[in-house]
CSV table of C-alpha atoms in Angstrom, one decimal:
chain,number,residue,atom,x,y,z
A,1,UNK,CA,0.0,0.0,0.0
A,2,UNK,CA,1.2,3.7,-0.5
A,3,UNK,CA,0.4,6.3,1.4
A,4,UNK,CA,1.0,10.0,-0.2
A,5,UNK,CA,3.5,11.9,1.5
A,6,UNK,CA,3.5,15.6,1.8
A,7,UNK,CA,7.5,15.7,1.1
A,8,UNK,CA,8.8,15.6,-2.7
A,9,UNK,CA,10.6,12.7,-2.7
A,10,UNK,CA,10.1,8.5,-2.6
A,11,UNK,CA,10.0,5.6,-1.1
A,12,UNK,CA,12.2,4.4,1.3
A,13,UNK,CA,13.7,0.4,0.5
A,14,UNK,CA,15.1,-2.8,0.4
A,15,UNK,CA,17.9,-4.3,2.9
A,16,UNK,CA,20.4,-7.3,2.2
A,17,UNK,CA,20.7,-10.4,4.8
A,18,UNK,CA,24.3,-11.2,6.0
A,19,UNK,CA,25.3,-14.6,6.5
A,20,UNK,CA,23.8,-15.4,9.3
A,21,UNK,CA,20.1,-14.3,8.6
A,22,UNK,CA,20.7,-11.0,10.1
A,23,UNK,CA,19.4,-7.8,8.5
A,24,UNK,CA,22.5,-5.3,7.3
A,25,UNK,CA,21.9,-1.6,7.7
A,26,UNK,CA,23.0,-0.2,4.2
A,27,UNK,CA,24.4,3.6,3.5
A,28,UNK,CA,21.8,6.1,1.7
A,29,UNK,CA,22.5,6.3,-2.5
A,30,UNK,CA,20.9,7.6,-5.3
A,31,UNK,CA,19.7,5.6,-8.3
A,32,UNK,CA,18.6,7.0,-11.3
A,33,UNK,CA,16.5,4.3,-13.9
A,34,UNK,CA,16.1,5.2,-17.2
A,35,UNK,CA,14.1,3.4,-19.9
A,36,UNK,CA,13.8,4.1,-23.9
A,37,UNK,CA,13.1,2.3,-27.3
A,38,UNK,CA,15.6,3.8,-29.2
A,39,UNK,CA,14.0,2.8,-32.3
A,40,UNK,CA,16.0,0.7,-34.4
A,41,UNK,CA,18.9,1.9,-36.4
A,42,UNK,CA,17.5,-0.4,-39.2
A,43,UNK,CA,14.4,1.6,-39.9
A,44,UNK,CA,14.0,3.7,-42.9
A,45,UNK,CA,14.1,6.8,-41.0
A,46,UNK,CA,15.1,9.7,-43.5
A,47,UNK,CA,18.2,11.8,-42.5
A,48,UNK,CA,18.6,14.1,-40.8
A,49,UNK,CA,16.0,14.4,-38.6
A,50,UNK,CA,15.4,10.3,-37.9
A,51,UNK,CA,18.2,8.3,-39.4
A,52,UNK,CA,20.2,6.9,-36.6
A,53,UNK,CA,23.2,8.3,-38.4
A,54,UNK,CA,22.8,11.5,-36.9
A,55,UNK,CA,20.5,11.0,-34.2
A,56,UNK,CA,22.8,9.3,-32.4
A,57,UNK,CA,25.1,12.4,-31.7
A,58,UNK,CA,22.2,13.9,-30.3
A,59,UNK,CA,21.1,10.7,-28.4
A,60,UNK,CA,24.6,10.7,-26.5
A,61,UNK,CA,24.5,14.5,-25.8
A,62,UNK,CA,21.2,13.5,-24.1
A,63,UNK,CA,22.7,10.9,-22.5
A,64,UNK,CA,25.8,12.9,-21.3
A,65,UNK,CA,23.6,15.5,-19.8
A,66,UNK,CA,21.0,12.8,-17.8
A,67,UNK,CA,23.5,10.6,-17.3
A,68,UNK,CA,21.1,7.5,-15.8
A,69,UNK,CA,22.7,4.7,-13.9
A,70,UNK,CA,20.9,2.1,-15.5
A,71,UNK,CA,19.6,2.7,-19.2
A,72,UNK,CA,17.0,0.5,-20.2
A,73,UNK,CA,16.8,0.5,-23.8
A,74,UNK,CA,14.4,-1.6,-26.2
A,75,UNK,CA,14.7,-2.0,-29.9
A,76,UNK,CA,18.6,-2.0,-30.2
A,77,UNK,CA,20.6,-3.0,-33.4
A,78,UNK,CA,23.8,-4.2,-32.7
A,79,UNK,CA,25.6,-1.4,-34.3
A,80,UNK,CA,23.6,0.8,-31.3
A,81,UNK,CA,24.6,-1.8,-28.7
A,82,UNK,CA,28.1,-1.2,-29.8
A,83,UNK,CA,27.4,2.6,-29.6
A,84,UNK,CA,26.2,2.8,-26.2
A,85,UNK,CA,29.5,0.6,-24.8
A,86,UNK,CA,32.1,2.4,-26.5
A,87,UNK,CA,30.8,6.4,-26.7
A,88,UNK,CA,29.3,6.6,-23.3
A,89,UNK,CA,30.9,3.9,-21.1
A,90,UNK,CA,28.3,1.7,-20.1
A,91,UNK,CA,28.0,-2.5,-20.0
A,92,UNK,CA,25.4,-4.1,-20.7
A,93,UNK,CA,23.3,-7.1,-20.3
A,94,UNK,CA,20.8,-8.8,-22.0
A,95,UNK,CA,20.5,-11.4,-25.3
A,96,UNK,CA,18.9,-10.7,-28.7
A,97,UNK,CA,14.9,-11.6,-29.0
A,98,UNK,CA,16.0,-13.9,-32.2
A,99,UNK,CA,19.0,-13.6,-35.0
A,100,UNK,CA,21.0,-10.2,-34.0
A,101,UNK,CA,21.0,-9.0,-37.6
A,102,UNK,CA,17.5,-8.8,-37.8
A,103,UNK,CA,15.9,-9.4,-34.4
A,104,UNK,CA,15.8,-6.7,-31.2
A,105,UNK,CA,17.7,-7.0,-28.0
A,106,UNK,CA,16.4,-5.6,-24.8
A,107,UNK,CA,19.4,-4.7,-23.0
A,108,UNK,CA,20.3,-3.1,-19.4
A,109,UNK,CA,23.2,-0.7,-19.7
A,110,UNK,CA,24.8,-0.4,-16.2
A,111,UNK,CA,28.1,1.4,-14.8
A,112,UNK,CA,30.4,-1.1,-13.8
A,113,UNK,CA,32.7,0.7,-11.4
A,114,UNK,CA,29.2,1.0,-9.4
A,115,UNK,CA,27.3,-2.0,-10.0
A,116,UNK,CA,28.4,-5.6,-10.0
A,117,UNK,CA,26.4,-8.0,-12.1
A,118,UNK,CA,24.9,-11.0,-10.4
A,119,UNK,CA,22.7,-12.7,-12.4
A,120,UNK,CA,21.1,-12.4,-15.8
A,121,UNK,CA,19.0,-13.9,-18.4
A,122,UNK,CA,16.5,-13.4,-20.9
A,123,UNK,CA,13.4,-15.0,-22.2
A,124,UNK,CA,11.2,-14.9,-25.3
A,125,UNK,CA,7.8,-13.4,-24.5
A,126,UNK,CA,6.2,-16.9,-25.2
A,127,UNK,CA,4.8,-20.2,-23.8
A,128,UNK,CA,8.2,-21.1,-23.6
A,129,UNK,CA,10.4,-18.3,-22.5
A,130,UNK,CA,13.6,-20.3,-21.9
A,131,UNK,CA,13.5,-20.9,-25.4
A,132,UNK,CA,15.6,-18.5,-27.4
A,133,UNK,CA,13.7,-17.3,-30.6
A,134,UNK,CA,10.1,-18.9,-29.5
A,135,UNK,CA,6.5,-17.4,-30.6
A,136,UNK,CA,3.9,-19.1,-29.7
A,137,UNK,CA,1.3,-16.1,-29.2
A,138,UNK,CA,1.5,-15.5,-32.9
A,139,UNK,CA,3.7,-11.6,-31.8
A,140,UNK,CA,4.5,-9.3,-35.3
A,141,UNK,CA,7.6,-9.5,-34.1
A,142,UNK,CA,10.0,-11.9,-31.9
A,143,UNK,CA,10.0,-10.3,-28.2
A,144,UNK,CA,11.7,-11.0,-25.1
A,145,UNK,CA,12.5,-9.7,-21.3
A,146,UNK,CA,15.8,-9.5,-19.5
A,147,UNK,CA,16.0,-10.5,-15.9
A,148,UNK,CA,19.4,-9.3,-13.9
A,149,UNK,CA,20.3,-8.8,-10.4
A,150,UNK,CA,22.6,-6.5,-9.6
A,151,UNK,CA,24.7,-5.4,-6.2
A,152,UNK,CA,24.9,-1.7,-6.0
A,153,UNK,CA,28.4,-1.3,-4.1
A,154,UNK,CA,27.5,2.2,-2.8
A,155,UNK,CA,24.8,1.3,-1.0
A,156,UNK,CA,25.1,-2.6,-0.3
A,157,UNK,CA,21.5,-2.7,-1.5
A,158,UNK,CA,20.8,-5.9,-4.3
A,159,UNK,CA,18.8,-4.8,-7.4
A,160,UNK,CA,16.5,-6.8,-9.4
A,161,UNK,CA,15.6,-5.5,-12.7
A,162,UNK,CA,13.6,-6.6,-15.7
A,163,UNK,CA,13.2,-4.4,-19.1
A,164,UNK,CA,11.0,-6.1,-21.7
A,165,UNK,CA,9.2,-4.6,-25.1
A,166,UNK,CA,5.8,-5.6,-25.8
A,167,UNK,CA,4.5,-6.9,-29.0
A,168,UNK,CA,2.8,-3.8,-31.1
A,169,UNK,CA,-0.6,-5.4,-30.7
A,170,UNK,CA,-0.3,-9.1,-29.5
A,171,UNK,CA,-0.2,-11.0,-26.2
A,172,UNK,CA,0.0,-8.0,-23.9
A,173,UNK,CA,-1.9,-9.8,-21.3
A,174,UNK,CA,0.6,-13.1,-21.8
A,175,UNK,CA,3.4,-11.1,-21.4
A,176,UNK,CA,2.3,-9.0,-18.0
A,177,UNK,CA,1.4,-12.5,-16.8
A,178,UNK,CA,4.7,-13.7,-17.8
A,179,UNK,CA,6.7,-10.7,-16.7
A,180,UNK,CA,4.9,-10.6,-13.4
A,181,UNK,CA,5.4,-14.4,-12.3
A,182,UNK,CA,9.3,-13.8,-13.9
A,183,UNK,CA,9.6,-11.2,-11.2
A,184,UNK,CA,8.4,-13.8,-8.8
A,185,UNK,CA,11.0,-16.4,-9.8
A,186,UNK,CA,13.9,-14.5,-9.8
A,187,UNK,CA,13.9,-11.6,-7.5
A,188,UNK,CA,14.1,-12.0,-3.8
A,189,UNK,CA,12.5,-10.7,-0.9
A,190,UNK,CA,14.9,-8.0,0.2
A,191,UNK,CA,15.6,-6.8,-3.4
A,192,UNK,CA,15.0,-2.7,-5.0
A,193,UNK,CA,12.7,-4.5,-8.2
A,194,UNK,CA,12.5,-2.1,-10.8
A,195,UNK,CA,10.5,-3.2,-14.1
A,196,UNK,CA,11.3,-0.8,-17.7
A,197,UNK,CA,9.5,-1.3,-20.7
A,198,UNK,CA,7.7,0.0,-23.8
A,199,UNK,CA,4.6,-1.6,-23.0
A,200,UNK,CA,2.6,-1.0,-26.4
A,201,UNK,CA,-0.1,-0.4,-24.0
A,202,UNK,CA,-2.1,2.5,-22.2
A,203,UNK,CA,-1.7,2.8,-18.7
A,204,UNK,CA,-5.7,2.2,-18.4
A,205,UNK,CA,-5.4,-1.1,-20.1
A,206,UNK,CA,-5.6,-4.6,-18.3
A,207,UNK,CA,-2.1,-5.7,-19.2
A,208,UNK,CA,-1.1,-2.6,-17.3
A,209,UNK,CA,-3.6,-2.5,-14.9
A,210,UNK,CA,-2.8,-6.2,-14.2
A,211,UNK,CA,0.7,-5.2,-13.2
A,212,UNK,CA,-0.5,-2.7,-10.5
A,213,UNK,CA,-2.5,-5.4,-8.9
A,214,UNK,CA,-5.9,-3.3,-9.8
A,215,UNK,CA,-7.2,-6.1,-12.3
A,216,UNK,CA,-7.7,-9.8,-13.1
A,217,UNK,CA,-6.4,-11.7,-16.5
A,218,UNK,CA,-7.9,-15.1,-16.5
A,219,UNK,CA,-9.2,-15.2,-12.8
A,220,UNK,CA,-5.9,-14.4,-11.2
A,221,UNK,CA,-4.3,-11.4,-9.8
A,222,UNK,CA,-0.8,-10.5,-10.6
A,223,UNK,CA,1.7,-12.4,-7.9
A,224,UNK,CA,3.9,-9.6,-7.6
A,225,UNK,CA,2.5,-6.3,-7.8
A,226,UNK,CA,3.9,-3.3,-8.8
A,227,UNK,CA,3.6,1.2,-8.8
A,228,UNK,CA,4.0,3.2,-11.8
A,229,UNK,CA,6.8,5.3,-10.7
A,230,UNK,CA,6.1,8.3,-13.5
A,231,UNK,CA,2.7,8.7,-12.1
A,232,UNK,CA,3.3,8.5,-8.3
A,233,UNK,CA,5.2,11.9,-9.1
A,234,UNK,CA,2.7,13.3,-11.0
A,235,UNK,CA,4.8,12.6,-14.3
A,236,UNK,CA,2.4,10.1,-15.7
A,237,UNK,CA,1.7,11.8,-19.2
A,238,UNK,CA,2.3,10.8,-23.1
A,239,UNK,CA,5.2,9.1,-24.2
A,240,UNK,CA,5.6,9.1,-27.8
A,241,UNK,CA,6.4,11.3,-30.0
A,242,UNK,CA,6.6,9.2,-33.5
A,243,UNK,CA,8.0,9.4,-37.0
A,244,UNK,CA,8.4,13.3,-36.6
A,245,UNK,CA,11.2,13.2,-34.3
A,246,UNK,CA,9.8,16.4,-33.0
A,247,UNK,CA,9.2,18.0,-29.6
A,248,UNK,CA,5.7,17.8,-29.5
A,249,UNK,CA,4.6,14.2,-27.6
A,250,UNK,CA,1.1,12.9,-28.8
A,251,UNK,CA,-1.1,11.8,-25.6
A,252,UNK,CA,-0.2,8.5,-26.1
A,253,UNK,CA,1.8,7.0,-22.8
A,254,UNK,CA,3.2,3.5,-24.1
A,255,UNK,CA,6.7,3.8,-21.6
A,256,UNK,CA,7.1,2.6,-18.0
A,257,UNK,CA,9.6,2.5,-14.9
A,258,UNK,CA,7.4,0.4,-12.7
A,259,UNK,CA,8.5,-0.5,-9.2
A,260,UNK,CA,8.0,-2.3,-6.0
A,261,UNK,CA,6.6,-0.6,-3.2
A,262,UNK,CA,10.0,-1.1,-0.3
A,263,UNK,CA,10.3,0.7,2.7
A,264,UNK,CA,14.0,1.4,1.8
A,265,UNK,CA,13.3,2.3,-2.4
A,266,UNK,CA,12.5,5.4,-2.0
A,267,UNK,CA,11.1,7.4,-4.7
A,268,UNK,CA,12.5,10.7,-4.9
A,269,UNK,CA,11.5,12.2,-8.5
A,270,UNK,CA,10.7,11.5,-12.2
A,271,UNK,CA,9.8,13.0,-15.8
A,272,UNK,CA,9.2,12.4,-19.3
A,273,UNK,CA,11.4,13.2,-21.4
A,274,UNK,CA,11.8,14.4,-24.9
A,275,UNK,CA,15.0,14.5,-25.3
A,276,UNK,CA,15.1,17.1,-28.2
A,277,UNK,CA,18.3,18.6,-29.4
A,278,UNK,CA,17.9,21.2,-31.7
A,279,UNK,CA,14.3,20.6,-32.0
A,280,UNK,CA,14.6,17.2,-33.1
A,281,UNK,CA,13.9,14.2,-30.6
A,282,UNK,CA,16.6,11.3,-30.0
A,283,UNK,CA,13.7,9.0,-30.6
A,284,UNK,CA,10.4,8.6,-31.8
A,285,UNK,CA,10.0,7.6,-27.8
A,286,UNK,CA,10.3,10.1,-25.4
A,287,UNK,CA,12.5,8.9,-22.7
A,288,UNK,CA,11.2,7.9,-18.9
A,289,UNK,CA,13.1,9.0,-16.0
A,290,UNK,CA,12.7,7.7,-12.3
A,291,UNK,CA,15.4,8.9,-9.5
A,292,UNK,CA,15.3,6.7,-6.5
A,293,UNK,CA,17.3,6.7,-3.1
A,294,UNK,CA,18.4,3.5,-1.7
A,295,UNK,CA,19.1,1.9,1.6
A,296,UNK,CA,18.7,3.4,5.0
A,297,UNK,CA,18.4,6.9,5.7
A,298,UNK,CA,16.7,8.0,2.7
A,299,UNK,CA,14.1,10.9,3.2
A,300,UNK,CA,11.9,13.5,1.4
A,301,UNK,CA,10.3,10.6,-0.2
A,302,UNK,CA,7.1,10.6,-2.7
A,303,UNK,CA,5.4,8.1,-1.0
A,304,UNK,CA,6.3,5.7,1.3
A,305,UNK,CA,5.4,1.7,1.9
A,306,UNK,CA,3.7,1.2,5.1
């Protein structure tokens, strides 16, 4: 449950076990979670304005300027993949949806000198998720999500994080269902869970709403529920801006930082945004931004879990 807090700030949470079963206090730090579809380098964008080409010398201005600690991306060629690693610094996680020539990856960029990789892996939006291409929900295209755990050194606090990208009009429900009992399986109780996505979905949809915990999908409630993050700080508008590559977004919200309500995840601020340099966007995507503070001592906190 959340209960609104007069402060501008978050929600305070998560705390990692020592050896012997014992709680471990953990220093304050701030996180900030970042999550865009890039949209493909492979697209017949016309240059200048969307051919990756160009846009992505404003993309890493944009990036230099936010600079997130985790970047989320969805819809990445390799040649962008390669991009992110070697102009702005970042590794990354996460395996390609099908063939990497002509098949997305979803993939977690991360600071190494901060965060230490634990675990990773990712699975095919499918009846089969641990099989690497599957499609058994008849998608437009082959989709997937990456699951990785992560140990933030500054704080001593373990992240769990997934990033996914939804089919453009297929087995939305499937994959929240999916998604939500992946969270489940592989993060644990003491984890900061942060979920990323473009969702292909309104926020007033039941794949979305399903997430939250508000709805049903086939008689069941989702297993791990979830807050949208944007709209806890009053952020929760459109997200995409489309083949323009414009400043104007369209009141269409399809992008998501989702996260689970911790006492020690605290929720300090987010936006939406464009990203425009020059007056042309880094994306047909805006970009969602969520600013966290974990461990103990956190304050001035959005909301916090009671």
């Amino acid at each position: 449950m959340l209960v609104p807090s007069p402060l501008v700030a978050g929600l305070v949470g998560s705390i990692v076990t020592g050896a012997l079963g014992l709680n471990l206090a953990t220093a304050a730090s701030n996180v900030k979670v970042m999550s865009l579809n890039v949209r493909t380098s492979r697209a017949p964008d016309p240059c200048p304005v969307g051919c990756w080409e160009y846009r992505q010398w404003r993309f890493k201005t944009f990036l230099e300027s936010t600079s997130p600690d985790f970047l989320a991306v969805q819809e990445t060629a390799p040649d962008q993949v390669l991009f992110i690693q070697t102009q702005l610094g970042y590794t990354s996680t996460g395996e390609c949806a099908g063939e990497c020539q002509s098949e997305e990856r979803n993939s977690i960029f991360y600071k190494a000198d901060r965060f230490r990789l634990l675990t990773s892996q990712t699975f095919a939006l499918s009846d089969t998720p641990a099989v690497l291409p599957s499609n058994t929900w008849n998608l437009e295209y082959l989709r997937a999500a990456v699951v990785a755990r992560f140990l933030d050194l500054s704080s001593n606090v373990e992240i769990c994080m997934l990033n996914t990208h939804y089919d453009i009009s297929r087995g939305q429900n499937q994959s929240s269902v999916l998604v939500a009992n992946l969270l489940k399986e592989h993060c644990q109780f003491n984890d900061a869970v942060f979920m990323t996505g473009d969702l292909n979905h309104t926020p007033e949809g039941p794949a979305v709403q399903y997430l939250l915990g508000n709805v049903e999908i086939n008689n069941q409630r989702t297993p791990f529920p979830l807050y949208e993050t944007l709209t806890a700080v009053g952020a929760g508008g459109p997200t995409w801006i489309g083949p323009s590559f414009g400043v104007e977004l369209t009141g269409i919200k399809f992008d998501y930082i989702l996260a689970r309500a911790e006492r020690r995840t605290c929720l300090l601020r987010g936006a939406v945004l464009a990203g425009t340099v020059n007056n042309n966007s880094i994306s047909d995507h805006a970009a969602v931004l969520s600013e966290f503070c974990l461990g103990d001592g956190c304050t001035n906190c959005v909301a916090q879990a009671s």
